[in-house]
Short mmCIF file of C-alpha atoms in Angstrom, two decimals:
data_model
loop_
_atom_site.label_atom_id
_atom_site.label_comp_id
_atom_site.label_asym_id
_atom_site.label_seq_id
_atom_site.Cartn_x
_atom_site.Cartn_y
_atom_site.Cartn_z
CA MET A 907 0.28 0.07 -0.08
CA THR A 908 1.28 3.23 -0.87
CA ARG A 909 1.88 5.91 1.65
CA ALA A 910 0.10 9.08 1.79
CA PRO A 911 2.52 12.12 1.46
CA GLU A 912 3.25 15.03 3.81
CA LEU A 913 0.54 17.46 3.85
CA THR A 914 0.82 20.87 5.05
CA PRO A 915 -2.14 21.99 7.25
CA ALA A 916 -3.59 24.23 4.61
CA GLU A 917 -3.55 20.97 2.14
CA PHE A 918 -4.64 18.70 5.18
CA ASN A 919 -7.53 21.35 5.24
CA VAL A 920 -8.32 20.97 1.51
CA MET A 921 -8.35 17.25 1.90
CA LYS A 922 -10.84 17.42 4.57
CA ALA A 923 -13.42 19.41 2.25
CA LEU A 924 -12.82 17.05 -0.21
CA TRP A 925 -13.26 13.98 1.77
CA HIS A 926 -16.81 15.63 3.22
CA LEU A 927 -17.75 16.23 -0.71
CA GLY A 928 -16.14 13.46 -1.90
CA ARG A 929 -15.39 15.00 -5.34
CA ALA A 930 -15.31 18.87 -6.10
CA THR A 931 -14.51 21.67 -8.42
CA VAL A 932 -11.82 24.32 -7.34
CA ALA A 933 -14.82 26.71 -6.75
CA GLU A 934 -17.20 23.82 -4.78
CA ALA A 935 -13.48 23.32 -2.57
CA ARG A 936 -13.43 26.88 -1.71
CA ALA A 937 -16.88 27.12 -0.54
CA GLU A 938 -16.49 24.07 1.70
CA LEU A 939 -13.71 25.71 3.21
CA MET A 940 -15.60 28.77 3.74
CA ARG A 941 -18.55 26.96 5.24
CA ARG A 942 -15.90 25.26 7.72
CA GLY A 943 -14.95 28.49 8.96
CA GLY A 944 -11.66 28.71 7.15
CA GLY A 945 -12.10 32.36 6.14
CA GLU A 946 -12.22 33.53 2.72
CA PRO A 947 -9.27 31.86 0.67
CA ALA A 948 -8.59 33.01 -2.99
CA TYR A 949 -9.84 31.08 -5.69
CA THR A 950 -6.23 31.16 -6.62
CA THR A 951 -4.88 30.10 -3.45
CA VAL A 952 -7.58 26.60 -3.20
CA MET A 953 -6.32 26.36 -6.92
CA THR A 954 -2.65 26.31 -6.10
CA LEU A 955 -3.23 23.64 -3.18
CA LEU A 956 -5.35 21.47 -5.42
CA GLY A 957 -2.60 21.32 -7.91
CA ARG A 958 -0.02 20.75 -5.04
CA LEU A 959 -1.93 17.94 -4.01
CA ALA A 960 -2.16 16.31 -7.19
CA ALA A 961 1.55 16.92 -8.05
CA LYS A 962 2.27 14.75 -4.29
CA GLY A 963 -0.42 12.20 -5.58
CA ALA A 964 -3.22 12.91 -2.68
CA VAL A 965 -5.65 13.78 -5.26
CA VAL A 966 -7.07 12.66 -8.76
CA VAL A 967 -8.01 15.30 -11.22
CA ASP A 968 -10.49 14.74 -13.69
CA ARG A 969 -9.22 16.62 -16.39
CA GLU A 970 -11.90 15.56 -19.43
CA ARG A 971 -14.09 18.30 -18.30
CA GLU A 972 -13.89 22.10 -17.64
CA PRO A 973 -13.58 22.70 -14.52
CA PHE A 974 -11.37 19.93 -13.07
CA VAL A 975 -12.95 17.73 -10.54
CA TYR A 976 -10.47 16.99 -7.72
CA LYS A 977 -11.15 13.70 -5.62
CA PRO A 978 -8.99 12.18 -2.88
CA ALA A 979 -6.73 9.38 -3.75
CA PHE A 980 -6.82 8.30 -0.12
CA ALA A 981 -9.41 7.41 2.28
CA ARG A 982 -9.94 9.87 5.37
CA ALA A 983 -9.40 6.82 7.44
CA SER A 984 -6.22 5.60 6.48
CA ILE A 985 -4.82 9.47 6.35
CA LEU A 986 -5.86 9.74 9.92
CA ARG A 987 -4.44 6.64 10.84
CA GLU A 988 -1.06 7.24 9.59
CA ARG A 989 -1.15 11.15 11.17
CA LEU A 990 -2.31 9.71 14.46
CA ARG A 991 0.73 7.07 14.49
CA GLU A 992 3.28 9.94 13.92
CA PHE A 993 1.78 11.85 16.71
CA LEU A 994 1.59 9.11 19.28
CA ASP A 995 5.54 8.52 18.12
CA ASP A 996 6.49 12.00 18.21
CA VAL A 997 4.70 13.14 21.08
CA PHE A 998 4.11 10.03 23.70
CA ASP A 999 7.25 8.40 22.38
CA GLY A 1000 4.85 5.65 20.97
CA GLU A 1001 2.97 5.10 24.13
CA ALA A 1002 -0.91 4.79 23.41
CA GLN A 1003 -1.46 3.92 27.07
CA ALA A 1004 0.21 7.28 27.96
CA MET A 1005 -1.83 8.94 25.44
CA VAL A 1006 -4.94 7.55 26.19
CA LEU A 1007 -4.39 8.21 29.90
CA GLY A 1008 -3.68 11.81 29.46
CA LEU A 1009 -7.13 12.37 27.75
CA VAL A 1010 -8.72 10.58 30.79
CA GLU A 1011 -6.95 12.40 33.39
CA ASP A 1012 -7.70 15.72 31.03
CA GLU A 1013 -11.24 15.16 31.30
CA SER A 1014 -11.31 15.97 27.89
CA LEU A 1015 -13.50 13.11 26.84
CA THR A 1016 -17.29 13.01 27.83
CA LEU A 1017 -18.76 10.36 29.60
CA ASP A 1018 -20.39 8.81 26.34
CA GLU A 1019 -17.16 9.08 24.97
CA LEU A 1020 -15.58 7.07 27.63
CA LYS A 1021 -18.51 4.23 27.74
CA GLU A 1022 -17.96 4.05 23.49
CA ILE A 1023 -14.39 3.36 24.44
CA GLU A 1024 -14.57 1.02 26.85
CA LYS A 1025 -17.41 -1.08 24.50
CA ARG A 1026 -15.00 -1.23 21.96
CA ILE A 1027 -11.87 -2.10 24.23
CA GLY A 1028 -14.44 -4.64 25.92
CA LYS A 1029 -15.15 -6.85 23.02
CA PRO A 1030 -13.96 -10.40 23.19
CA GLY A 1031 -12.25 -11.74 20.34
CA GLU A 1032 -11.67 -8.74 18.15
CA LYS A 1033 -8.65 -7.75 20.52
CA LYS A 1034 -5.96 -6.49 17.84
CA GLU A 1035 -2.14 -7.32 18.12
CA LYS A 1036 0.38 -4.75 18.31
CA ARG A 1037 2.25 -4.15 15.25
#
């Protein structure tokens, strides 16, 4: 499986807009970014970011029609999983328990979120092996 390319924060925001929309023109991606509270990026800025994402292989461009249509080349879950692993390694030295306990002790998680985590952890026969 191909690893996702490194993304800048601005590129990642564009990817989030594309994941939400499924596919989009520059204008549609710009509108979604504004809807998400990303200010009012210039059309040319969004076009440049989509061009960079295409050059990195993060998006696929349909050039058969105008305006061009862009769609993610990677599933959201795979990118998030990679970024979480990198965060875990960089910030917590790979210690997942320390990260989870930090969230719990900081009271960042609601009771419902804690119950959902407990339910997922407690499912018999579905425990995943460490990599």
